[in-house]
mmCIF file of C-alpha atoms and ligand atoms in Angstrom:
data_model
loop_
_atom_site.group_PDB
_atom_site.id
_atom_site.type_symbol
_atom_site.label_atom_id
_atom_site.label_comp_id
_atom_site.label_asym_id
_atom_site.label_seq_id
_atom_site.Cartn_x
_atom_site.Cartn_y
_atom_site.Cartn_z
ATOM 1 C CA MET A 1464 -0.184 0.107 0.085
ATOM 2 C CA ASP A 1465 1.249 3.460 -0.839
ATOM 3 C CA ILE A 1466 2.078 5.761 1.691
ATOM 4 C CA VAL A 1467 0.683 9.380 0.892
ATOM 5 C CA VAL A 1468 1.667 12.625 2.673
ATOM 6 C CA SER A 1469 0.484 16.276 1.833
ATOM 7 C CA GLY A 1470 -0.378 19.571 3.590
ATOM 8 C CA ILE A 1471 -1.543 23.072 3.141
ATOM 9 C CA ARG A 1472 -0.093 26.059 4.903
ATOM 10 C CA SER A 1473 -2.163 27.560 7.616
ATOM 11 C CA THR A 1474 -2.012 31.053 6.496
ATOM 12 C CA GLY A 1475 -5.934 31.797 6.266
ATOM 13 C CA LYS A 1476 -8.765 30.182 4.510
ATOM 14 C CA LEU A 1477 -8.541 27.610 1.774
ATOM 15 C CA HIS A 1478 -9.543 28.751 -1.770
ATOM 16 C CA LEU A 1479 -10.542 26.989 -5.005
ATOM 17 C CA GLY A 1480 -6.977 26.543 -6.032
ATOM 18 C CA ASN A 1481 -6.250 24.599 -2.814
ATOM 19 C CA TYR A 1482 -9.329 22.424 -3.412
ATOM 20 C CA PHE A 1483 -8.852 21.456 -6.959
ATOM 21 C CA GLY A 1484 -4.873 21.376 -6.782
ATOM 22 C CA ALA A 1485 -4.489 19.084 -3.699
ATOM 23 C CA LEU A 1486 -7.536 18.766 -1.332
ATOM 24 C CA LYS A 1487 -9.759 17.016 -3.862
ATOM 25 C CA ASN A 1488 -7.047 14.398 -4.299
ATOM 26 C CA PHE A 1489 -6.028 14.041 -0.664
ATOM 27 C CA ILE A 1490 -9.973 12.915 -0.305
ATOM 28 C CA LYS A 1491 -9.962 10.657 -3.185
ATOM 29 C CA MET A 1492 -6.714 8.961 -1.855
ATOM 30 C CA GLN A 1493 -7.722 8.423 1.690
ATOM 31 C CA HIS A 1494 -9.651 4.936 1.315
ATOM 32 C CA GLU A 1495 -7.004 3.102 -0.972
ATOM 33 C CA ASN A 1496 -3.687 4.402 0.793
ATOM 34 C CA LYS A 1497 -2.019 4.934 4.102
ATOM 35 C CA CYS A 1498 -2.625 8.755 4.072
ATOM 36 C CA TYR A 1499 -1.046 11.458 6.293
ATOM 37 C CA PHE A 1500 -2.565 14.904 5.816
ATOM 38 C CA PHE A 1501 -1.324 17.947 7.846
ATOM 39 C CA ILE A 1502 -1.608 21.336 8.586
ATOM 40 C CA ALA A 1503 1.705 23.213 7.898
ATOM 41 C CA ASP A 1504 1.741 25.517 10.714
ATOM 42 C CA TYR A 1505 5.584 25.660 11.038
ATOM 43 C CA HIS A 1506 5.591 26.829 7.408
ATOM 44 C CA SER A 1507 3.449 29.789 7.991
ATOM 45 C CA LEU A 1508 5.702 31.132 10.400
ATOM 46 C CA THR A 1509 8.000 32.609 7.517
ATOM 47 C CA THR A 1510 5.350 35.480 7.205
ATOM 48 C CA HIS A 1511 5.438 36.256 11.047
ATOM 49 C CA PRO A 1512 1.619 35.615 12.049
ATOM 50 C CA THR A 1513 0.367 37.083 15.479
ATOM 51 C CA PRO A 1514 -0.389 34.390 17.839
ATOM 52 C CA GLU A 1515 -4.155 34.995 17.518
ATOM 53 C CA ASN A 1516 -3.904 34.641 13.618
ATOM 54 C CA LEU A 1517 -1.745 31.530 13.677
ATOM 55 C CA HIS A 1518 -4.190 29.861 16.069
ATOM 56 C CA GLY A 1519 -7.221 30.904 14.254
ATOM 57 C CA SER A 1520 -5.834 29.824 10.845
ATOM 58 C CA VAL A 1521 -4.854 26.411 12.008
ATOM 59 C CA LYS A 1522 -8.357 25.707 13.450
ATOM 60 C CA GLN A 1523 -9.802 27.233 10.340
ATOM 61 C CA VAL A 1524 -7.817 24.675 7.971
ATOM 62 C CA LEU A 1525 -8.727 21.921 10.118
ATOM 63 C CA ALA A 1526 -12.331 22.608 10.018
ATOM 64 C CA GLU A 1527 -12.209 23.028 6.252
ATOM 65 C CA TYR A 1528 -10.366 19.691 5.921
ATOM 66 C CA LEU A 1529 -13.210 18.010 7.714
ATOM 67 C CA ALA A 1530 -15.786 20.040 5.996
ATOM 68 C CA CYS A 1531 -14.508 18.796 2.472
ATOM 69 C CA GLY A 1532 -14.687 15.067 3.495
ATOM 70 C CA LEU A 1533 -11.289 14.238 5.119
ATOM 71 C CA ASP A 1534 -12.111 11.342 7.371
ATOM 72 C CA PRO A 1535 -10.048 11.476 10.616
ATOM 73 C CA GLU A 1536 -10.957 7.926 11.290
ATOM 74 C CA VAL A 1537 -9.544 6.660 7.815
ATOM 75 C CA ALA A 1538 -6.701 9.056 7.207
ATOM 76 C CA THR A 1539 -4.172 10.486 9.731
ATOM 77 C CA LEU A 1540 -4.908 14.069 9.993
ATOM 78 C CA TYR A 1541 -2.579 16.253 12.093
ATOM 79 C CA ILE A 1542 -0.906 19.565 12.781
ATOM 80 C CA GLN A 1543 2.650 19.847 12.000
ATOM 81 C CA SER A 1544 3.729 21.619 15.030
ATOM 82 C CA ASP A 1545 2.409 18.578 17.126
ATOM 83 C CA LEU A 1546 5.440 16.304 15.683
ATOM 84 C CA PRO A 1547 8.679 17.491 17.253
ATOM 85 C CA GLU A 1548 10.095 14.571 15.056
ATOM 86 C CA ILE A 1549 9.739 16.994 11.864
ATOM 87 C CA PRO A 1550 11.979 19.852 13.277
ATOM 88 C CA GLU A 1551 14.646 17.036 14.074
ATOM 89 C CA LEU A 1552 14.720 15.716 10.644
ATOM 90 C CA TYR A 1553 14.696 19.185 9.148
ATOM 91 C CA LEU A 1554 17.663 19.806 11.238
ATOM 92 C CA LEU A 1555 19.187 16.682 10.037
ATOM 93 C CA LEU A 1556 18.420 17.385 6.278
ATOM 94 C CA ASN A 1557 19.705 20.942 6.533
ATOM 95 C CA MET A 1558 23.238 19.710 7.256
ATOM 96 C CA ASN A 1559 23.286 18.261 3.796
ATOM 97 C CA ALA A 1560 21.181 21.009 1.995
ATOM 98 C CA TYR A 1561 23.588 23.291 0.034
ATOM 99 C CA LEU A 1562 23.191 27.086 -0.090
ATOM 100 C CA GLY A 1563 23.437 27.231 -3.928
ATOM 101 C CA GLU A 1564 20.618 24.732 -4.475
ATOM 102 C CA LEU A 1565 18.337 26.637 -1.910
ATOM 103 C CA GLU A 1566 19.131 30.014 -3.461
ATOM 104 C CA ARG A 1567 17.990 28.551 -6.705
ATOM 105 C CA CYS A 1568 14.749 27.498 -5.694
ATOM 106 C CA THR A 1569 12.071 29.361 -7.692
ATOM 107 C CA SER A 1570 9.746 30.051 -4.906
ATOM 108 C CA PHE A 1571 12.662 31.448 -2.832
ATOM 109 C CA LYS A 1572 13.526 33.764 -5.699
ATOM 110 C CA GLU A 1573 10.024 34.954 -5.919
ATOM 111 C CA LYS A 1574 9.799 35.605 -2.264
ATOM 112 C CA ILE A 1575 13.166 37.674 -2.310
ATOM 113 C CA ARG A 1576 11.497 39.817 -5.325
ATOM 114 C CA LYS A 1577 8.222 40.299 -3.275
ATOM 115 C CA HIS A 1578 9.423 40.674 0.257
ATOM 116 C CA PRO A 1579 13.021 41.786 -0.010
ATOM 117 C CA ASN A 1580 12.794 43.002 3.892
ATOM 118 C CA ASN A 1581 11.898 39.418 5.004
ATOM 119 C CA VAL A 1582 14.364 37.088 3.519
ATOM 120 C CA ASN A 1583 14.668 34.912 6.679
ATOM 121 C CA ALA A 1584 16.332 31.610 7.235
ATOM 122 C CA GLY A 1585 13.097 29.710 7.306
ATOM 123 C CA LEU A 1586 12.244 30.953 3.715
ATOM 124 C CA LEU A 1587 15.617 29.751 2.421
ATOM 125 C CA THR A 1588 15.348 26.311 4.092
ATOM 126 C CA TYR A 1589 11.747 25.916 3.294
ATOM 127 C CA PRO A 1590 12.333 23.089 0.974
ATOM 128 C CA THR A 1591 14.225 21.178 3.606
ATOM 129 C CA LEU A 1592 11.351 21.536 6.018
ATOM 130 C CA MET A 1593 8.963 20.393 3.307
ATOM 131 C CA ALA A 1594 11.220 17.267 2.446
ATOM 132 C CA ALA A 1595 11.027 16.582 6.144
ATOM 133 C CA ASP A 1596 7.299 16.705 6.273
ATOM 134 C CA ILE A 1597 7.266 14.238 3.457
ATOM 135 C CA ILE A 1598 9.882 11.775 4.284
ATOM 136 C CA ILE A 1599 9.275 11.533 7.719
ATOM 137 C CA HIS A 1600 6.772 9.063 6.793
ATOM 138 C CA ARG A 1601 8.612 7.552 4.078
ATOM 139 C CA ALA A 1602 6.017 8.686 1.470
ATOM 140 C CA HIS A 1603 5.700 7.423 -1.995
ATOM 141 C CA LYS A 1604 2.989 10.065 -3.162
ATOM 142 C CA VAL A 1605 2.282 13.605 -2.758
ATOM 143 C CA PRO A 1606 -0.896 15.023 -4.003
ATOM 144 C CA VAL A 1607 -0.139 18.855 -4.823
ATOM 145 C CA GLY A 1608 -0.632 21.524 -7.318
ATOM 146 C CA LYS A 1609 1.606 22.450 -10.053
ATOM 147 C CA ASP A 1610 3.443 25.092 -8.014
ATOM 148 C CA GLN A 1611 4.827 22.442 -5.868
ATOM 149 C CA GLU A 1612 6.562 20.489 -8.531
ATOM 150 C CA GLN A 1613 10.102 21.923 -7.861
ATOM 151 C CA HIS A 1614 9.735 21.484 -3.977
ATOM 152 C CA LEU A 1615 9.170 17.735 -4.686
ATOM 153 C CA GLU A 1616 12.098 17.375 -6.930
ATOM 154 C CA MET A 1617 14.129 18.994 -4.142
ATOM 155 C CA THR A 1618 12.583 16.376 -1.800
ATOM 156 C CA ARG A 1619 13.876 13.585 -3.871
ATOM 157 C CA THR A 1620 17.378 15.165 -4.182
ATOM 158 C CA PHE A 1621 17.446 15.238 -0.219
ATOM 159 C CA ALA A 1622 15.962 11.704 0.025
ATOM 160 C CA ASN A 1623 18.591 10.349 -2.323
ATOM 161 C CA ARG A 1624 21.306 12.280 -0.873
ATOM 162 C CA PHE A 1625 20.823 10.780 2.652
ATOM 163 C CA ASN A 1626 20.487 7.326 1.045
ATOM 164 C CA ARG A 1627 23.977 7.806 -0.934
ATOM 165 C CA LEU A 1628 25.847 9.196 2.025
ATOM 166 C CA TYR A 1629 25.142 6.584 4.334
ATOM 167 C CA ASN A 1630 24.807 3.995 1.743
ATOM 168 C CA VAL A 1631 21.207 2.731 2.584
ATOM 169 C CA GLU A 1632 18.048 2.395 0.619
ATOM 170 C CA TYR A 1633 16.101 3.836 3.479
ATOM 171 C CA PHE A 1634 13.958 6.783 2.077
ATOM 172 C CA PRO A 1635 11.681 6.095 -1.097
ATOM 173 C CA GLU A 1636 11.384 8.692 -3.916
ATOM 174 C CA PRO A 1637 8.403 10.575 -3.418
ATOM 175 C CA VAL A 1638 6.461 11.821 -6.518
ATOM 176 C CA ALA A 1639 4.043 14.686 -6.831
ATOM 177 C CA TYR A 1640 0.787 12.995 -7.734
ATOM 178 C CA ASN A 1641 -2.330 13.563 -9.860
ATOM 179 C CA PHE A 1642 -3.668 10.201 -10.806
ATOM 180 C CA GLY A 1643 -1.528 10.112 -13.858
ATOM 181 C CA GLU A 1644 -2.701 13.613 -15.127
ATOM 182 C CA GLU A 1645 -0.697 16.980 -15.420
ATOM 183 C CA LEU A 1646 -0.574 18.862 -11.939
ATOM 184 C CA VAL A 1647 -3.240 21.335 -11.713
ATOM 185 C CA LYS A 1648 -2.913 25.090 -11.620
ATOM 186 C CA ILE A 1649 -6.254 27.035 -10.802
ATOM 187 C CA PRO A 1650 -5.837 30.681 -11.985
ATOM 188 C CA GLY A 1651 -6.808 33.917 -10.193
ATOM 189 C CA LEU A 1652 -9.489 36.312 -11.002
ATOM 190 C CA ASP A 1653 -7.057 39.007 -11.762
ATOM 191 C CA GLY A 1654 -6.014 38.181 -15.356
ATOM 192 C CA SER A 1655 -2.761 36.623 -14.553
ATOM 193 C CA GLY A 1656 -0.999 34.091 -12.521
ATOM 194 C CA LYS A 1657 -2.333 31.326 -10.070
ATOM 195 C CA MET A 1658 -4.987 31.684 -7.278
ATOM 196 C CA GLY A 1659 -3.297 32.502 -4.185
ATOM 197 C CA LYS A 1660 -3.890 33.633 -0.633
ATOM 198 C CA SER A 1661 -1.443 36.472 -0.662
ATOM 199 C CA GLU A 1662 -2.352 37.582 -4.358
ATOM 200 C CA GLY A 1663 -6.014 38.976 -3.628
ATOM 201 C CA ASN A 1664 -7.307 36.991 -6.450
ATOM 202 C CA ALA A 1665 -8.889 34.086 -4.627
ATOM 203 C CA ILE A 1666 -12.328 32.665 -4.015
ATOM 204 C CA TYR A 1667 -12.559 30.849 -0.664
ATOM 205 C CA LEU A 1668 -14.459 27.834 0.145
ATOM 206 C CA SER A 1669 -16.061 29.802 2.890
ATOM 207 C CA ASP A 1670 -17.112 32.807 0.815
ATOM 208 C CA ASP A 1671 -20.893 33.530 0.820
ATOM 209 C CA PRO A 1672 -22.722 33.796 -2.295
ATOM 210 C CA GLU A 1673 -22.749 37.687 -2.682
ATOM 211 C CA THR A 1674 -19.135 37.641 -2.117
ATOM 212 C CA ILE A 1675 -18.478 35.227 -4.622
ATOM 213 C CA ARG A 1676 -20.858 37.139 -7.018
ATOM 214 C CA LYS A 1677 -19.155 40.331 -6.419
ATOM 215 C CA LYS A 1678 -15.554 38.913 -6.816
ATOM 216 C CA VAL A 1679 -16.557 37.039 -10.140
ATOM 217 C CA MET A 1680 -18.291 40.045 -11.776
ATOM 218 C CA LYS A 1681 -15.228 42.040 -11.106
ATOM 219 C CA ALA A 1682 -12.590 39.465 -12.569
ATOM 220 C CA VAL A 1683 -10.420 40.774 -15.370
ATOM 221 C CA SER A 1684 -11.982 40.256 -18.875
ATOM 222 C CA ASP A 1685 -11.639 42.028 -22.114
ATOM 223 C CA SER A 1686 -14.076 43.713 -24.978
ATOM 224 C CA GLY A 1687 -14.399 40.059 -26.522
ATOM 225 C CA PRO A 1688 -12.999 38.340 -29.756
ATOM 226 C CA THR A 1689 -13.390 39.956 -33.074
ATOM 227 C CA GLU A 1690 -12.801 36.859 -34.993
ATOM 228 C CA PRO A 1691 -13.993 33.500 -34.822
ATOM 229 C CA ASN A 1692 -12.096 30.589 -33.187
ATOM 230 C CA GLN A 1693 -9.175 32.654 -32.059
ATOM 231 C CA PRO A 1694 -7.217 31.477 -28.921
ATOM 232 C CA LYS A 1695 -8.303 33.063 -25.835
ATOM 233 C CA PRO A 1696 -6.460 35.640 -24.121
ATOM 234 C CA GLU A 1697 -5.000 34.645 -20.836
ATOM 235 C CA ALA A 1698 -7.652 36.515 -18.502
ATOM 236 C CA ILE A 1699 -10.471 34.953 -20.462
ATOM 237 C CA GLN A 1700 -8.767 31.411 -20.566
ATOM 238 C CA ASN A 1701 -8.531 31.761 -16.669
ATOM 239 C CA LEU A 1702 -12.363 32.083 -16.288
ATOM 240 C CA PHE A 1703 -12.740 29.207 -18.610
ATOM 241 C CA THR A 1704 -10.325 27.153 -16.630
ATOM 242 C CA ILE A 1705 -12.350 27.820 -13.522
ATOM 243 C CA MET A 1706 -15.526 26.904 -15.239
ATOM 244 C CA LYS A 1707 -14.244 23.547 -16.418
ATOM 245 C CA VAL A 1708 -13.695 22.643 -12.663
ATOM 246 C CA VAL A 1709 -16.874 24.014 -11.157
ATOM 247 C CA SER A 1710 -19.534 23.788 -14.291
ATOM 248 C CA THR A 1711 -21.058 21.065 -16.113
ATOM 249 C CA PRO A 1712 -19.356 19.903 -19.339
ATOM 250 C CA ASP A 1713 -22.571 21.332 -21.294
ATOM 251 C CA THR A 1714 -22.138 24.790 -19.701
ATOM 252 C CA TYR A 1715 -18.508 24.884 -20.701
ATOM 253 C CA ALA A 1716 -19.274 23.874 -24.084
ATOM 254 C CA TYR A 1717 -22.006 26.375 -24.396
ATOM 255 C CA PHE A 1718 -19.886 29.457 -23.419
ATOM 256 C CA ASP A 1719 -16.799 27.973 -25.500
ATOM 257 C CA ASP A 1720 -19.023 27.966 -28.586
ATOM 258 C CA LYS A 1721 -20.346 31.535 -27.953
ATOM 259 C CA TYR A 1722 -16.603 32.503 -27.657
ATOM 260 C CA ASN A 1723 -15.727 30.704 -30.818
ATOM 261 C CA THR A 1724 -18.468 32.521 -32.725
ATOM 262 C CA CYS A 1725 -17.998 35.675 -31.234
ATOM 263 C CA GLN A 1726 -21.250 35.862 -29.573
ATOM 264 C CA ILE A 1727 -19.746 35.749 -25.995
ATOM 265 C CA ARG A 1728 -21.150 38.135 -23.342
ATOM 266 C CA TYR A 1729 -18.865 38.140 -20.459
ATOM 267 C CA GLY A 1730 -21.658 39.406 -18.040
ATOM 268 C CA ASP A 1731 -23.673 35.897 -18.759
ATOM 269 C CA LEU A 1732 -20.416 34.029 -18.566
ATOM 270 C CA LYS A 1733 -19.566 35.453 -15.185
ATOM 271 C CA LYS A 1734 -23.229 35.153 -13.820
ATOM 272 C CA GLN A 1735 -23.247 31.543 -14.846
ATOM 273 C CA LEU A 1736 -19.825 31.047 -13.216
ATOM 274 C CA ALA A 1737 -20.593 32.675 -9.960
ATOM 275 C CA GLU A 1738 -23.633 30.556 -9.660
ATOM 276 C CA ASP A 1739 -21.802 27.342 -10.311
ATOM 277 C CA ILE A 1740 -19.146 28.338 -7.827
ATOM 278 C CA THR A 1741 -21.711 29.030 -5.019
ATOM 279 C CA ARG A 1742 -23.657 25.660 -5.888
ATOM 280 C CA PHE A 1743 -20.268 24.028 -5.556
ATOM 281 C CA THR A 1744 -19.006 25.798 -2.371
ATOM 282 C CA ASP A 1745 -22.442 25.983 -0.577
ATOM 283 C CA PRO A 1746 -22.517 22.718 1.201
ATOM 284 C CA PHE A 1747 -18.803 23.228 2.320
ATOM 285 C CA ARG A 1748 -19.590 26.760 3.873
ATOM 286 C CA GLU A 1749 -22.405 25.440 6.159
ATOM 287 C CA LYS A 1750 -20.403 22.532 7.249
ATOM 288 C CA ILE A 1751 -17.193 24.631 8.106
ATOM 289 C CA GLU A 1752 -19.321 26.931 10.259
ATOM 290 C CA ALA A 1753 -20.965 23.973 12.280
ATOM 291 C CA ILE A 1754 -17.478 22.284 12.855
ATOM 292 C CA LEU A 1755 -15.714 25.746 13.692
ATOM 293 C CA ALA A 1756 -18.245 26.069 16.542
ATOM 294 C CA ASP A 1757 -17.067 22.483 17.727
ATOM 295 C CA ASN A 1758 -14.056 22.972 19.758
ATOM 296 C CA LYS A 1759 -14.200 19.810 21.456
ATOM 297 C CA TYR A 1760 -14.480 17.687 18.289
ATOM 298 C CA LEU A 1761 -11.533 19.576 16.741
ATOM 299 C CA SER A 1762 -9.368 19.203 19.674
ATOM 300 C CA ASP A 1763 -10.225 15.439 19.752
ATOM 301 C CA VAL A 1764 -9.560 15.028 16.137
ATOM 302 C CA ALA A 1765 -5.905 17.020 16.349
ATOM 303 C CA GLU A 1766 -5.248 14.776 19.374
ATOM 304 C CA MET A 1767 -5.882 11.702 17.782
ATOM 305 C CA GLY A 1768 -4.091 12.689 14.505
ATOM 306 C CA ALA A 1769 -0.964 13.695 16.464
ATOM 307 C CA GLU A 1770 -0.798 10.368 18.203
ATOM 308 C CA LYS A 1771 -1.159 8.441 15.059
ATOM 309 C CA ALA A 1772 1.350 10.443 13.179
ATOM 310 C CA ARG A 1773 3.936 10.388 15.874
ATOM 311 C CA GLN A 1774 4.061 6.711 15.891
ATOM 312 C CA SER A 1775 5.226 6.713 12.422
ATOM 313 C CA ALA A 1776 7.322 9.634 12.734
ATOM 314 C CA SER A 1777 9.041 8.452 15.790
ATOM 315 C CA GLN A 1778 9.869 5.148 14.155
ATOM 316 C CA THR A 1779 11.667 7.230 11.086
ATOM 317 C CA ILE A 1780 13.500 9.189 13.563
ATOM 318 C CA LYS A 1781 14.609 6.301 15.526
ATOM 319 C CA GLU A 1782 15.906 4.558 12.509
ATOM 320 C CA VAL A 1783 17.511 7.875 10.897
ATOM 321 C CA ARG A 1784 19.477 8.544 14.110
ATOM 322 C CA GLU A 1785 20.693 4.716 14.156
ATOM 323 C CA ILE A 1786 21.784 5.132 10.351
ATOM 324 C CA ILE A 1787 23.680 8.474 11.129
ATOM 325 C CA GLY A 1788 25.476 6.991 13.962
ATOM 326 C CA PHE A 1789 23.555 8.637 17.203
ATOM 327 C CA ARG A 1790 23.828 5.355 19.142
ATOM 328 C CA ARG A 1791 24.127 4.204 22.664
ATOM 329 C CA PHE A 1792 27.307 2.885 23.959
HETATM 330 P P1 TYM B 155 0.055 25.856 -0.023
HETATM 331 O O1 TYM B 155 -0.495 26.055 1.256
HETATM 332 O O2 TYM B 155 0.438 27.265 -0.804
HETATM 333 O O3 TYM B 155 -1.191 25.135 -0.994
HETATM 334 C C1 TYM B 155 -1.466 24.070 -0.522
HETATM 335 C C2 TYM B 155 -1.726 23.068 -1.776
HETATM 336 O O4 TYM B 155 -2.710 23.889 -2.502
HETATM 337 C C3 TYM B 155 -2.152 23.774 -3.893
HETATM 338 N N1 TYM B 155 -2.238 25.077 -4.596
HETATM 339 C C4 TYM B 155 -2.912 25.205 -5.927
HETATM 340 N N2 TYM B 155 -3.042 24.251 -6.856
HETATM 341 C C5 TYM B 155 -3.722 24.656 -7.832
HETATM 342 N N3 TYM B 155 -3.835 25.866 -8.245
HETATM 343 C C6 TYM B 155 -3.497 26.915 -7.264
HETATM 344 N N4 TYM B 155 -3.757 28.153 -7.745
HETATM 345 C C7 TYM B 155 -3.331 26.550 -6.113
HETATM 346 N N5 TYM B 155 -2.772 27.170 -5.171
HETATM 347 C C8 TYM B 155 -2.236 26.255 -4.157
HETATM 348 C C9 TYM B 155 -0.537 23.736 -3.896
HETATM 349 O O5 TYM B 155 -0.021 23.379 -4.845
HETATM 350 C C10 TYM B 155 -0.569 22.753 -2.512
HETATM 351 O O6 TYM B 155 -0.623 21.488 -3.115
HETATM 352 N N6 TYM B 155 4.522 24.185 0.621
HETATM 353 C C11 TYM B 155 3.423 23.908 0.611
HETATM 354 C C12 TYM B 155 2.790 23.275 1.951
HETATM 355 C C13 TYM B 155 3.710 22.095 2.366
HETATM 356 C C14 TYM B 155 3.420 20.698 1.748
HETATM 357 C C15 TYM B 155 4.326 20.091 2.486
HETATM 358 C C16 TYM B 155 2.708 20.238 0.726
HETATM 359 C C17 TYM B 155 4.283 21.909 3.322
HETATM 360 N N7 TYM B 155 4.962 20.827 3.439
HETATM 361 C C18 TYM B 155 4.507 18.546 2.228
HETATM 362 C C19 TYM B 155 2.859 18.738 0.484
HETATM 363 C C20 TYM B 155 3.988 18.055 1.222
HETATM 364 C C21 TYM B 155 2.362 25.043 0.324
HETATM 365 O O7 TYM B 155 2.864 26.281 0.621
HETATM 366 O O8 TYM B 155 1.198 24.847 -0.135
#
């Protein structure tokens, strides 16, 4: 049976990109594999949240995991900071992670560009922490969106390097996984790039219908095609890409045809898109609220998950320490 690990940073609420890029696959995989899904709260510290924000975000993401259908009795659902074995493995991996390769990482370069005043060591070593998250359970598959591809490549590098250095075949090579399909990238509503929490272009699973409608109606579009069967400009393609995941194939085909015959009215497309997103997120919103109100349930889930996850993590750390040479006399 394959071991599956994945997580989402606790930097606020989950958006459609998180759902279609990762969460949907987590949920599909939980019954056929040994699955570990966690909330990456250590990772969120790179942006210095207040204690209240950190606490609130972890709770929100846990409630959202559960509302979307992650079953804590089936999968192991836990909070990263409940496993001291993860920072221990992170420390060990950092000893064999080189400045050059960490500095070359695209997400690090992007952070330097966007936040030149907060280039902390946590950002630089983000890929080793992520590798520790994954290999702490000796995972085979990691369901993630396209933006995490390079991090997975680095995870394989660190895992292989450990095996080579100590002449063992201990860590498997984990792969980014999407059921044999291309990894997913859900675009934002601002005309370019991906949907992201920090980009201000996201629709959240917990958004109410009016918020969704306003966001979609304001999404970037253009004045429409002037010739039939032309490729769609990026902003328009983005709306179609979101439509592809939330609307029926018939709806998608209808608007695609309108576009190709230059009869498209973006107001109509956006109205339909907002309705379809709302229909999709409606059941989640109510469940998220109900679960958020139940602290006892959330605490029990976190407690049970931590216990199960630590069994696997402590076994790995025990073996890794032995391999490295931390041994009793
Ligand atoms: P994060 O928290 O940014 O995103 C969580 C997951 O959602 C996916 N995702 C998207 N997929 C498609 N389109 C989008 N617009 C989009 N936005 C986000 C991400 O690919 C990811 O799968 N470093 C990770 C969290 C992490 C992790 C791990 C993941 C920490 N340790 C170990 C897997 C395994 C991150 O920041 O994802």
